[in-house]
mmCIF file of C-alpha atoms in Angstrom:
data_model
loop_
_atom_site.group_PDB
_atom_site.id
_atom_site.type_symbol
_atom_site.label_atom_id
_atom_site.label_comp_id
_atom_site.label_asym_id
_atom_site.label_seq_id
_atom_site.Cartn_x
_atom_site.Cartn_y
_atom_site.Cartn_z
ATOM 1 C CA UNK A 1 -129.747 -245.319 -61.721
ATOM 2 C CA UNK A 2 -132.197 -245.061 -64.639
ATOM 3 C CA UNK A 3 -135.151 -245.457 -62.266
ATOM 4 C CA UNK A 4 -133.714 -242.724 -60.040
ATOM 5 C CA UNK A 5 -133.223 -240.451 -63.082
ATOM 6 C CA UNK A 6 -136.817 -241.019 -64.173
ATOM 7 C CA UNK A 7 -138.126 -240.314 -60.678
ATOM 8 C CA UNK A 8 -136.176 -237.043 -60.486
ATOM 9 C CA UNK A 9 -137.399 -236.069 -63.967
ATOM 10 C CA UNK A 10 -141.029 -236.850 -63.110
ATOM 11 C CA UNK A 11 -140.826 -234.736 -59.943
ATOM 12 C CA UNK A 12 -138.664 -231.971 -61.399
ATOM 13 C CA UNK A 13 -140.530 -228.879 -60.165
ATOM 14 C CA UNK A 14 -141.244 -230.219 -56.684
ATOM 15 C CA UNK A 15 -137.581 -231.130 -56.220
ATOM 16 C CA UNK A 16 -136.460 -227.843 -57.789
ATOM 17 C CA UNK A 17 -138.596 -225.864 -55.332
ATOM 18 C CA UNK A 18 -137.261 -227.767 -52.321
ATOM 19 C CA UNK A 19 -133.656 -227.655 -53.551
ATOM 20 C CA UNK A 20 -133.886 -223.917 -54.297
ATOM 21 C CA UNK A 21 -135.131 -223.228 -50.772
ATOM 22 C CA UNK A 22 -132.244 -225.247 -49.311
ATOM 23 C CA UNK A 23 -129.751 -223.482 -51.571
ATOM 24 C CA UNK A 24 -131.277 -220.161 -50.501
ATOM 25 C CA UNK A 25 -130.965 -221.001 -46.777
ATOM 26 C CA UNK A 26 -127.584 -222.702 -47.122
ATOM 27 C CA UNK A 27 -125.738 -221.126 -50.099
ATOM 28 C CA UNK A 28 -123.297 -223.406 -51.824
ATOM 29 C CA UNK A 29 -125.264 -226.633 -51.342
ATOM 30 C CA UNK A 30 -125.194 -228.178 -54.865
ATOM 31 C CA UNK A 31 -128.680 -229.737 -54.952
ATOM 32 C CA UNK A 32 -129.870 -227.973 -58.104
ATOM 33 C CA UNK A 33 -126.937 -229.093 -60.331
ATOM 34 C CA UNK A 34 -127.502 -232.660 -59.080
ATOM 35 C CA UNK A 35 -131.180 -232.512 -60.115
ATOM 36 C CA UNK A 36 -130.244 -231.240 -63.584
ATOM 37 C CA UNK A 37 -127.608 -233.974 -63.999
ATOM 38 C CA UNK A 38 -130.143 -236.667 -63.120
ATOM 39 C CA UNK A 39 -132.679 -235.261 -65.583
ATOM 40 C CA UNK A 40 -130.028 -235.092 -68.315
ATOM 41 C CA UNK A 41 -129.114 -238.729 -67.658
ATOM 42 C CA UNK A 42 -132.659 -239.731 -68.545
ATOM 43 C CA UNK A 43 -132.517 -238.007 -71.938
ATOM 44 C CA UNK A 44 -130.767 -240.874 -73.803
ATOM 45 C CA UNK A 45 -133.386 -243.285 -72.452
ATOM 46 C CA UNK A 46 -136.199 -241.144 -73.836
ATOM 47 C CA UNK A 47 -134.486 -240.742 -77.197
ATOM 48 C CA UNK A 48 -134.014 -244.509 -77.493
ATOM 49 C CA UNK A 49 -137.703 -245.249 -76.981
ATOM 50 C CA UNK A 50 -139.760 -246.369 -79.981
ATOM 51 C CA UNK A 51 -141.935 -243.269 -79.623
ATOM 52 C CA UNK A 52 -139.083 -241.239 -81.109
ATOM 53 C CA UNK A 53 -139.217 -243.371 -84.244
ATOM 54 C CA UNK A 54 -142.821 -242.432 -84.982
ATOM 55 C CA UNK A 55 -143.718 -239.676 -87.426
ATOM 56 C CA UNK A 56 -143.967 -237.137 -84.596
ATOM 57 C CA UNK A 57 -140.671 -238.183 -83.075
ATOM 58 C CA UNK A 58 -138.958 -238.107 -86.472
ATOM 59 C CA UNK A 59 -140.179 -234.563 -87.178
ATOM 60 C CA UNK A 60 -138.985 -233.287 -83.803
ATOM 61 C CA UNK A 61 -135.636 -235.048 -84.040
ATOM 62 C CA UNK A 62 -135.175 -233.549 -87.497
ATOM 63 C CA UNK A 63 -135.967 -230.039 -86.260
ATOM 64 C CA UNK A 64 -133.891 -230.424 -83.111
ATOM 65 C CA UNK A 65 -131.047 -232.034 -85.036
ATOM 66 C CA UNK A 66 -131.124 -229.276 -87.651
ATOM 67 C CA UNK A 67 -131.141 -226.706 -84.872
ATOM 68 C CA UNK A 68 -128.035 -228.204 -83.222
ATOM 69 C CA UNK A 69 -126.175 -228.750 -86.510
ATOM 70 C CA UNK A 70 -126.883 -225.164 -87.587
ATOM 71 C CA UNK A 71 -125.705 -223.975 -84.178
ATOM 72 C CA UNK A 72 -122.485 -225.968 -84.555
ATOM 73 C CA UNK A 73 -121.872 -224.588 -88.059
ATOM 74 C CA UNK A 74 -122.343 -221.009 -86.899
ATOM 75 C CA UNK A 75 -120.047 -221.689 -83.950
ATOM 76 C CA UNK A 76 -117.292 -222.963 -86.239
ATOM 77 C CA UNK A 77 -117.711 -220.257 -88.891
ATOM 78 C CA UNK A 78 -118.150 -217.261 -86.621
ATOM 79 C CA UNK A 79 -115.634 -218.326 -83.955
ATOM 80 C CA UNK A 80 -118.088 -217.832 -81.114
ATOM 81 C CA UNK A 81 -116.421 -218.556 -77.725
ATOM 82 C CA UNK A 82 -116.869 -222.210 -76.760
ATOM 83 C CA UNK A 83 -118.394 -221.368 -73.374
ATOM 84 C CA UNK A 84 -121.181 -219.391 -75.109
ATOM 85 C CA UNK A 85 -121.918 -222.345 -77.388
ATOM 86 C CA UNK A 86 -122.003 -224.824 -74.472
ATOM 87 C CA UNK A 87 -124.128 -222.473 -72.378
ATOM 88 C CA UNK A 88 -126.561 -222.141 -75.274
ATOM 89 C CA UNK A 89 -126.910 -225.917 -75.621
ATOM 90 C CA UNK A 90 -127.600 -226.190 -71.908
ATOM 91 C CA UNK A 91 -130.178 -223.364 -71.871
ATOM 92 C CA UNK A 92 -132.039 -224.331 -75.029
ATOM 93 C CA UNK A 93 -131.605 -228.091 -75.499
ATOM 94 C CA UNK A 94 -131.863 -229.352 -71.904
ATOM 95 C CA UNK A 95 -135.546 -228.312 -71.490
ATOM 96 C CA UNK A 96 -136.496 -230.244 -74.658
ATOM 97 C CA UNK A 97 -136.102 -233.412 -72.560
ATOM 98 C CA UNK A 98 -139.540 -232.575 -71.159
ATOM 99 C CA UNK A 99 -141.040 -232.627 -74.639
ATOM 100 C CA UNK A 100 -139.940 -236.232 -75.096
ATOM 101 C CA UNK A 101 -141.049 -237.001 -71.554
ATOM 102 C CA UNK A 102 -144.622 -235.953 -72.394
ATOM 103 C CA UNK A 103 -144.422 -237.661 -75.777
ATOM 104 C CA UNK A 104 -143.606 -240.940 -74.029
ATOM 105 C CA UNK A 105 -146.027 -240.627 -71.080
ATOM 106 C CA UNK A 106 -149.421 -242.272 -70.731
ATOM 107 C CA UNK A 107 -152.459 -240.160 -69.801
ATOM 108 C CA UNK A 108 -152.071 -241.229 -66.148
ATOM 109 C CA UNK A 109 -148.392 -240.275 -66.065
ATOM 110 C CA UNK A 110 -149.120 -236.884 -67.635
ATOM 111 C CA UNK A 111 -151.759 -236.170 -64.995
ATOM 112 C CA UNK A 112 -149.367 -237.234 -62.252
ATOM 113 C CA UNK A 113 -146.642 -234.947 -63.618
ATOM 114 C CA UNK A 114 -149.103 -232.054 -63.733
ATOM 115 C CA UNK A 115 -150.177 -232.655 -60.143
ATOM 116 C CA UNK A 116 -146.642 -232.903 -58.745
ATOM 117 C CA UNK A 117 -145.587 -229.843 -60.743
ATOM 118 C CA UNK A 118 -148.545 -227.950 -59.296
ATOM 119 C CA UNK A 119 -147.543 -228.928 -55.745
ATOM 120 C CA UNK A 120 -143.965 -227.844 -56.379
ATOM 121 C CA UNK A 121 -144.892 -224.446 -57.777
ATOM 122 C CA UNK A 122 -147.472 -223.782 -55.054
ATOM 123 C CA UNK A 123 -144.829 -224.604 -52.465
ATOM 124 C CA UNK A 124 -142.612 -221.950 -54.061
ATOM 125 C CA UNK A 125 -145.424 -219.373 -54.077
ATOM 126 C CA UNK A 126 -146.627 -219.957 -50.486
ATOM 127 C CA UNK A 127 -143.194 -220.095 -48.842
ATOM 128 C CA UNK A 128 -142.009 -217.302 -51.112
ATOM 129 C CA UNK A 129 -144.959 -215.150 -50.014
ATOM 130 C CA UNK A 130 -143.979 -215.626 -46.374
ATOM 131 C CA UNK A 131 -140.352 -214.692 -47.103
ATOM 132 C CA UNK A 132 -141.502 -211.688 -49.141
ATOM 133 C CA UNK A 133 -143.496 -210.146 -46.289
ATOM 134 C CA UNK A 134 -141.476 -211.411 -43.280
ATOM 135 C CA UNK A 135 -138.070 -210.552 -44.814
ATOM 136 C CA UNK A 136 -135.889 -212.670 -42.470
ATOM 137 C CA UNK A 137 -132.306 -211.465 -42.309
ATOM 138 C CA UNK A 138 -130.769 -214.578 -43.875
ATOM 139 C CA UNK A 139 -133.160 -214.370 -46.824
ATOM 140 C CA UNK A 140 -132.519 -210.688 -47.506
ATOM 141 C CA UNK A 141 -128.751 -211.238 -47.310
ATOM 142 C CA UNK A 142 -128.972 -214.064 -49.819
ATOM 143 C CA UNK A 143 -131.383 -212.196 -52.084
ATOM 144 C CA UNK A 144 -129.211 -209.059 -52.096
ATOM 145 C CA UNK A 145 -126.123 -211.052 -53.073
ATOM 146 C CA UNK A 146 -127.981 -212.759 -55.902
ATOM 147 C CA UNK A 147 -129.471 -209.515 -57.230
ATOM 148 C CA UNK A 148 -126.066 -207.839 -57.145
ATOM 149 C CA UNK A 149 -124.874 -210.519 -59.557
ATOM 150 C CA UNK A 150 -127.807 -209.802 -61.872
ATOM 151 C CA UNK A 151 -128.312 -206.036 -61.631
ATOM 152 C CA UNK A 152 -125.140 -204.611 -60.023
ATOM 153 C CA UNK A 153 -125.751 -200.909 -59.247
ATOM 154 C CA UNK A 154 -129.543 -201.291 -59.725
ATOM 155 C CA UNK A 155 -129.874 -203.806 -56.878
ATOM 156 C CA UNK A 156 -131.214 -201.276 -54.362
ATOM 157 C CA UNK A 157 -134.075 -200.332 -56.694
ATOM 158 C CA UNK A 158 -135.088 -203.949 -57.084
ATOM 159 C CA UNK A 159 -135.045 -204.468 -53.317
ATOM 160 C CA UNK A 160 -136.830 -201.298 -52.178
ATOM 161 C CA UNK A 161 -138.452 -199.222 -54.916
ATOM 162 C CA UNK A 162 -139.688 -201.986 -57.211
ATOM 163 C CA UNK A 163 -140.385 -204.636 -54.569
ATOM 164 C CA UNK A 164 -140.655 -207.437 -57.114
ATOM 165 C CA UNK A 165 -142.001 -210.696 -55.707
ATOM 166 C CA UNK A 166 -139.430 -213.317 -56.672
ATOM 167 C CA UNK A 167 -140.241 -216.180 -54.282
ATOM 168 C CA UNK A 168 -136.824 -217.718 -53.531
ATOM 169 C CA UNK A 169 -135.721 -217.919 -57.177
ATOM 170 C CA UNK A 170 -134.010 -214.464 -57.224
ATOM 171 C CA UNK A 171 -135.916 -213.219 -60.257
ATOM 172 C CA UNK A 172 -139.630 -212.409 -60.736
ATOM 173 C CA UNK A 173 -139.683 -214.205 -64.085
ATOM 174 C CA UNK A 174 -139.953 -217.561 -62.313
ATOM 175 C CA UNK A 175 -143.173 -216.761 -60.456
ATOM 176 C CA UNK A 176 -144.580 -214.548 -63.210
ATOM 177 C CA UNK A 177 -144.156 -217.061 -66.034
ATOM 178 C CA UNK A 178 -144.872 -220.294 -64.157
ATOM 179 C CA UNK A 179 -148.126 -218.676 -62.958
ATOM 180 C CA UNK A 180 -149.420 -218.927 -66.543
ATOM 181 C CA UNK A 181 -149.282 -222.710 -66.306
ATOM 182 C CA UNK A 182 -150.621 -222.800 -62.718
ATOM 183 C CA UNK A 183 -153.613 -220.554 -63.463
ATOM 184 C CA UNK A 184 -154.434 -222.592 -66.572
ATOM 185 C CA UNK A 185 -154.193 -225.831 -64.576
ATOM 186 C CA UNK A 186 -156.308 -224.526 -61.684
ATOM 187 C CA UNK A 187 -159.011 -223.023 -63.882
ATOM 188 C CA UNK A 188 -159.370 -226.298 -65.741
ATOM 189 C CA UNK A 189 -159.610 -228.299 -62.501
ATOM 190 C CA UNK A 190 -162.042 -225.891 -60.830
ATOM 191 C CA UNK A 191 -164.352 -225.745 -63.840
ATOM 192 C CA UNK A 192 -164.525 -229.548 -64.095
ATOM 193 C CA UNK A 193 -164.843 -230.384 -60.380
ATOM 194 C CA UNK A 194 -168.155 -231.880 -59.292
ATOM 195 C CA UNK A 195 -168.154 -230.068 -55.940
ATOM 196 C CA UNK A 196 -166.897 -226.567 -55.286
ATOM 197 C CA UNK A 197 -163.125 -227.083 -54.640
ATOM 198 C CA UNK A 198 -162.322 -224.735 -51.733
ATOM 199 C CA UNK A 199 -158.611 -225.589 -51.607
ATOM 200 C CA UNK A 200 -158.094 -224.999 -55.337
ATOM 201 C CA UNK A 201 -160.074 -221.774 -54.960
ATOM 202 C CA UNK A 202 -157.600 -220.555 -52.287
ATOM 203 C CA UNK A 203 -154.609 -221.662 -54.342
ATOM 204 C CA UNK A 204 -155.839 -219.690 -57.350
ATOM 205 C CA UNK A 205 -156.247 -216.543 -55.235
ATOM 206 C CA UNK A 206 -152.667 -216.969 -53.934
ATOM 207 C CA UNK A 207 -151.348 -217.456 -57.474
ATOM 208 C CA UNK A 208 -153.143 -214.388 -58.831
ATOM 209 C CA UNK A 209 -151.851 -212.263 -55.950
ATOM 210 C CA UNK A 210 -148.318 -213.616 -56.443
ATOM 211 C CA UNK A 211 -148.533 -212.808 -60.159
ATOM 212 C CA UNK A 212 -149.634 -209.265 -59.346
ATOM 213 C CA UNK A 213 -146.667 -208.730 -57.000
ATOM 214 C CA UNK A 214 -144.098 -209.925 -59.551
ATOM 215 C CA UNK A 215 -144.902 -206.939 -61.807
ATOM 216 C CA UNK A 216 -144.406 -209.126 -64.874
ATOM 217 C CA UNK A 217 -146.696 -207.277 -67.239
ATOM 218 C CA UNK A 218 -146.800 -209.653 -70.210
ATOM 219 C CA UNK A 219 -147.525 -212.708 -68.063
ATOM 220 C CA UNK A 220 -150.129 -210.713 -66.111
ATOM 221 C CA UNK A 221 -151.977 -209.949 -69.354
ATOM 222 C CA UNK A 222 -151.979 -213.651 -70.261
ATOM 223 C CA UNK A 223 -153.201 -214.674 -66.791
ATOM 224 C CA UNK A 224 -156.042 -212.125 -66.974
ATOM 225 C CA UNK A 225 -156.941 -213.435 -70.448
ATOM 226 C CA UNK A 226 -157.156 -217.002 -69.077
ATOM 227 C CA UNK A 227 -159.387 -215.886 -66.206
ATOM 228 C CA UNK A 228 -161.737 -213.936 -68.460
ATOM 229 C CA UNK A 229 -161.941 -216.790 -70.958
ATOM 230 C CA UNK A 230 -163.130 -219.155 -68.219
ATOM 231 C CA UNK A 231 -165.454 -216.464 -66.856
ATOM 232 C CA UNK A 232 -166.959 -216.072 -70.321
ATOM 233 C CA UNK A 233 -167.504 -219.835 -70.599
ATOM 234 C CA UNK A 234 -169.124 -219.906 -67.147
ATOM 235 C CA UNK A 235 -171.506 -217.094 -67.989
ATOM 236 C CA UNK A 236 -172.642 -219.076 -71.030
ATOM 237 C CA UNK A 237 -173.182 -222.191 -68.884
ATOM 238 C CA UNK A 238 -174.493 -220.247 -65.852
ATOM 239 C CA UNK A 239 -172.124 -222.181 -63.605
ATOM 240 C CA UNK A 240 -170.179 -219.535 -61.695
ATOM 241 C CA UNK A 241 -166.889 -220.527 -60.060
ATOM 242 C CA UNK A 242 -163.968 -218.739 -61.699
ATOM 243 C CA UNK A 243 -166.207 -215.651 -61.745
ATOM 244 C CA UNK A 244 -166.230 -215.595 -57.934
ATOM 245 C CA UNK A 245 -162.457 -215.951 -57.868
ATOM 246 C CA UNK A 246 -161.970 -213.078 -60.304
ATOM 247 C CA UNK A 247 -164.257 -210.934 -58.153
ATOM 248 C CA UNK A 248 -162.382 -211.794 -54.937
ATOM 249 C CA UNK A 249 -158.998 -211.299 -56.614
ATOM 250 C CA UNK A 250 -160.047 -207.821 -57.755
ATOM 251 C CA UNK A 251 -161.184 -206.994 -54.210
ATOM 252 C CA UNK A 252 -157.945 -208.311 -52.698
ATOM 253 C CA UNK A 253 -155.698 -206.445 -55.117
ATOM 254 C CA UNK A 254 -157.780 -203.261 -54.762
ATOM 255 C CA UNK A 255 -157.549 -203.415 -50.955
ATOM 256 C CA UNK A 256 -153.800 -203.949 -51.141
ATOM 257 C CA UNK A 257 -153.395 -200.991 -53.512
ATOM 258 C CA UNK A 258 -155.476 -198.662 -51.313
ATOM 259 C CA UNK A 259 -153.721 -199.693 -48.088
ATOM 260 C CA UNK A 260 -150.187 -199.470 -49.492
ATOM 261 C CA UNK A 261 -150.674 -196.880 -52.214
ATOM 262 C CA UNK A 262 -147.511 -194.879 -51.452
ATOM 263 C CA UNK A 263 -145.340 -198.010 -51.548
ATOM 264 C CA UNK A 264 -147.064 -199.283 -54.691
ATOM 265 C CA UNK A 265 -146.859 -196.134 -56.786
ATOM 266 C CA UNK A 266 -143.908 -197.545 -58.762
ATOM 267 C CA UNK A 267 -145.786 -200.820 -59.248
ATOM 268 C CA UNK A 268 -148.934 -199.087 -60.495
ATOM 269 C CA UNK A 269 -146.934 -196.892 -62.861
ATOM 270 C CA UNK A 270 -145.382 -200.045 -64.285
ATOM 271 C CA UNK A 271 -148.741 -201.719 -64.856
ATOM 272 C CA UNK A 272 -150.178 -198.588 -66.489
ATOM 273 C CA UNK A 273 -147.757 -199.131 -69.398
ATOM 274 C CA UNK A 274 -150.007 -202.039 -70.398
ATOM 275 C CA UNK A 275 -152.812 -199.566 -71.089
ATOM 276 C CA UNK A 276 -150.773 -196.819 -72.735
ATOM 277 C CA UNK A 277 -148.967 -199.235 -75.056
ATOM 278 C CA UNK A 278 -145.387 -198.498 -74.000
ATOM 279 C CA UNK A 279 -145.084 -202.065 -72.716
ATOM 280 C CA UNK A 280 -144.510 -203.174 -76.319
ATOM 281 C CA UNK A 281 -141.161 -201.415 -76.654
ATOM 282 C CA UNK A 282 -140.317 -199.868 -73.271
ATOM 283 C CA UNK A 283 -136.790 -198.853 -74.259
ATOM 284 C CA UNK A 284 -136.018 -202.068 -76.117
ATOM 285 C CA UNK A 285 -135.925 -200.403 -79.541
ATOM 286 C CA UNK A 286 -132.513 -198.909 -78.769
ATOM 287 C CA UNK A 287 -131.121 -202.397 -78.083
ATOM 288 C CA UNK A 288 -132.557 -203.763 -81.314
ATOM 289 C CA UNK A 289 -131.238 -200.904 -83.474
ATOM 290 C CA UNK A 290 -127.732 -201.093 -81.991
ATOM 291 C CA UNK A 291 -127.485 -204.837 -82.478
ATOM 292 C CA UNK A 292 -128.752 -204.869 -86.058
ATOM 293 C CA UNK A 293 -126.168 -202.320 -87.145
ATOM 294 C CA UNK A 294 -123.713 -205.251 -86.880
ATOM 295 C CA UNK A 295 -126.016 -207.784 -88.529
ATOM 296 C CA UNK A 296 -124.928 -209.021 -91.981
ATOM 297 C CA UNK A 297 -125.710 -212.730 -92.313
ATOM 298 C CA UNK A 298 -129.468 -212.828 -92.931
ATOM 299 C CA UNK A 299 -129.443 -216.427 -94.231
ATOM 300 C CA UNK A 300 -127.712 -218.342 -91.423
ATOM 301 C CA UNK A 301 -127.386 -215.702 -88.721
ATOM 302 C CA UNK A 302 -124.401 -214.422 -86.795
ATOM 303 C CA UNK A 303 -123.906 -217.453 -84.560
ATOM 304 C CA UNK A 304 -125.667 -219.543 -81.935
ATOM 305 C CA UNK A 305 -126.178 -217.695 -78.623
ATOM 306 C CA UNK A 306 -123.995 -214.855 -79.907
ATOM 307 C CA UNK A 307 -126.216 -212.061 -78.597
ATOM 308 C CA UNK A 308 -127.747 -211.590 -75.161
ATOM 309 C CA UNK A 309 -126.936 -211.447 -71.469
ATOM 310 C CA UNK A 310 -124.260 -214.160 -71.536
ATOM 311 C CA UNK A 311 -122.622 -212.846 -74.710
ATOM 312 C CA UNK A 312 -122.234 -209.441 -73.061
ATOM 313 C CA UNK A 313 -119.377 -210.851 -70.945
ATOM 314 C CA UNK A 314 -117.362 -211.273 -74.147
ATOM 315 C CA UNK A 315 -118.044 -207.822 -75.527
ATOM 316 C CA UNK A 316 -120.579 -209.168 -78.036
ATOM 317 C CA UNK A 317 -123.894 -207.394 -78.877
ATOM 318 C CA UNK A 318 -126.720 -207.457 -76.332
ATOM 319 C CA UNK A 319 -130.435 -208.036 -76.797
ATOM 320 C CA UNK A 320 -131.606 -208.259 -73.213
ATOM 321 C CA UNK A 321 -135.300 -208.337 -74.154
ATOM 322 C CA UNK A 322 -136.900 -209.671 -77.310
ATOM 323 C CA UNK A 323 -136.247 -213.278 -78.295
ATOM 324 C CA UNK A 324 -137.813 -212.974 -81.752
ATOM 325 C CA UNK A 325 -135.104 -210.438 -82.624
ATOM 326 C CA UNK A 326 -132.479 -212.534 -80.872
ATOM 327 C CA UNK A 327 -133.467 -215.636 -82.861
ATOM 328 C CA UNK A 328 -133.284 -213.865 -86.223
ATOM 329 C CA UNK A 329 -129.900 -212.340 -85.397
ATOM 330 C CA UNK A 330 -128.462 -215.701 -84.328
ATOM 331 C CA UNK A 331 -130.090 -218.195 -86.722
ATOM 332 C CA UNK A 332 -131.071 -216.110 -89.720
ATOM 333 C CA UNK A 333 -133.872 -217.106 -92.089
ATOM 334 C CA UNK A 334 -132.927 -220.816 -92.227
ATOM 335 C CA UNK A 335 -132.766 -221.302 -88.466
ATOM 336 C CA UNK A 336 -135.974 -219.376 -87.820
ATOM 337 C CA UNK A 337 -137.842 -221.477 -90.382
ATOM 338 C CA UNK A 338 -136.739 -224.628 -88.537
ATOM 339 C CA UNK A 339 -137.629 -223.260 -85.118
ATOM 340 C CA UNK A 340 -140.863 -221.430 -85.912
ATOM 341 C CA UNK A 341 -142.315 -224.209 -88.012
ATOM 342 C CA UNK A 342 -142.432 -226.209 -84.783
ATOM 343 C CA UNK A 343 -143.942 -223.314 -82.825
ATOM 344 C CA UNK A 344 -146.716 -222.634 -85.345
ATOM 345 C CA UNK A 345 -147.524 -226.320 -85.745
ATOM 346 C CA UNK A 346 -147.835 -226.651 -81.953
ATOM 347 C CA UNK A 347 -150.212 -223.676 -81.725
ATOM 348 C CA UNK A 348 -152.298 -225.094 -84.589
ATOM 349 C CA UNK A 349 -152.608 -228.445 -82.770
ATOM 350 C CA UNK A 350 -153.544 -226.635 -79.548
ATOM 351 C CA UNK A 351 -156.336 -224.683 -81.263
ATOM 352 C CA UNK A 352 -157.608 -227.728 -83.099
ATOM 353 C CA UNK A 353 -157.852 -229.772 -79.879
ATOM 354 C CA UNK A 354 -158.512 -226.977 -77.399
ATOM 355 C CA UNK A 355 -161.560 -228.796 -76.012
ATOM 356 C CA UNK A 356 -159.324 -231.582 -74.710
ATOM 357 C CA UNK A 357 -156.123 -229.656 -73.976
ATOM 358 C CA UNK A 358 -157.293 -226.391 -72.465
ATOM 359 C CA UNK A 359 -154.416 -226.444 -69.952
ATOM 360 C CA UNK A 360 -151.812 -226.503 -72.701
ATOM 361 C CA UNK A 361 -153.353 -223.922 -75.047
ATOM 362 C CA UNK A 362 -152.612 -220.759 -72.968
ATOM 363 C CA UNK A 363 -149.106 -222.056 -72.192
ATOM 364 C CA UNK A 364 -147.974 -222.653 -75.785
ATOM 365 C CA UNK A 365 -149.489 -219.349 -76.930
ATOM 366 C CA UNK A 366 -148.393 -217.377 -73.873
ATOM 367 C CA UNK A 367 -144.730 -218.322 -73.923
ATOM 368 C CA UNK A 368 -144.461 -217.651 -77.649
ATOM 369 C CA UNK A 369 -146.103 -214.226 -77.199
ATOM 370 C CA UNK A 370 -143.706 -213.347 -74.380
ATOM 371 C CA UNK A 371 -140.787 -213.858 -76.771
ATOM 372 C CA UNK A 372 -141.519 -210.386 -78.157
ATOM 373 C CA UNK A 373 -140.291 -208.585 -75.046
ATOM 374 C CA UNK A 374 -138.288 -211.207 -73.121
ATOM 375 C CA UNK A 375 -136.133 -214.322 -73.557
ATOM 376 C CA UNK A 376 -138.231 -217.101 -71.960
ATOM 377 C CA UNK A 377 -136.714 -219.961 -73.968
ATOM 378 C CA UNK A 378 -133.297 -219.479 -72.387
ATOM 379 C CA UNK A 379 -134.778 -219.639 -68.859
ATOM 380 C CA UNK A 380 -133.886 -223.246 -68.136
ATOM 381 C CA UNK A 381 -135.905 -223.634 -64.931
ATOM 382 C CA UNK A 382 -139.090 -222.147 -66.438
ATOM 383 C CA UNK A 383 -139.362 -223.188 -70.070
ATOM 384 C CA UNK A 384 -139.752 -226.971 -69.441
ATOM 385 C CA UNK A 385 -143.423 -226.089 -68.797
ATOM 386 C CA UNK A 386 -143.715 -225.031 -72.445
ATOM 387 C CA UNK A 387 -141.913 -228.099 -73.784
ATOM 388 C CA UNK A 388 -143.949 -230.495 -71.647
ATOM 389 C CA UNK A 389 -147.171 -228.837 -72.806
ATOM 390 C CA UNK A 390 -146.024 -229.069 -76.411
ATOM 391 C CA UNK A 391 -145.206 -232.741 -75.936
ATOM 392 C CA UNK A 392 -148.706 -233.408 -74.582
ATOM 393 C CA UNK A 393 -150.185 -231.841 -77.721
ATOM 394 C CA UNK A 394 -147.890 -233.630 -80.192
ATOM 395 C CA UNK A 395 -148.447 -237.086 -78.731
ATOM 396 C CA UNK A 396 -152.076 -237.186 -79.909
#
């Protein structure tokens, strides 16, 4: 059973992509919960390894332990509904398994995990692209039902006016945010390959186009930054590879915009907010002001997972976008010091060893930056990419 749990954990994103497609085609098939259960079963094995008794493991266990204890205290003091507390542990603690996975892995195992993860995510992008343009009846029926659960009366806008590319994961966050890791991985591989890698070249074009169609502005900015960073390095070395891809991607996106301009007017208007600066707030200020009118406990916060989408079902305050604000409201000064000390230390390690860990650097910076306008760390199927990258950095 332990070997099976490890195998499922090692191949998490490939299995998740396949299981999500099956669940999409045959709703009600419980493959995804089974995958999560198997991964969770491997957690005690990782925590029992000697690697967790090293200085690095001790620091992380202290931070994670403090995080959970503080969460439990706030739950008991503030009488937060039990289901909110349990949901929070699942959303935030489950992905940390991937940190310990990377911490325990050898260099060969890390590379294997990266490769399988890449295959899994590319499978989601390629099949998702077909479903996006072909729009088979079964897929649209399933997608509509899922979006109705998320957006209720706004479902029609998301299906027709906005035309977000979601692959078969119901929400554009999955493609938009995982593309940060994929682009970083591909750029690193392409720049280091001895011969010009045609297949990786095609995969990068597909990923960039998929990112563009998701309309996820923050992740798009990070992806563009990664591409231009590699382009800048290539210009210095006079070895042009990523430069060609950037040029072709611009041509492809430009052609698509010209050909479907009327349909894309909403999309272009959305991306223009990056240039005019409204992306930074974009209506979120009202959420933040309303929530903080009820905020009194600056030291320990108002309670673990007590504000957000899930808390809304209990009539509690809502911060739909902006995890930095959400963290401070829930954990206060003490909790944020515990959490952010880990974040800043990880970024410092990434910068210090960026020559060796160029795949991880954009991921650990990008996901932290996105916290300003979204809640990536409660997205259980996406955020393991951050924790795995952080584990790779901390193991050295």
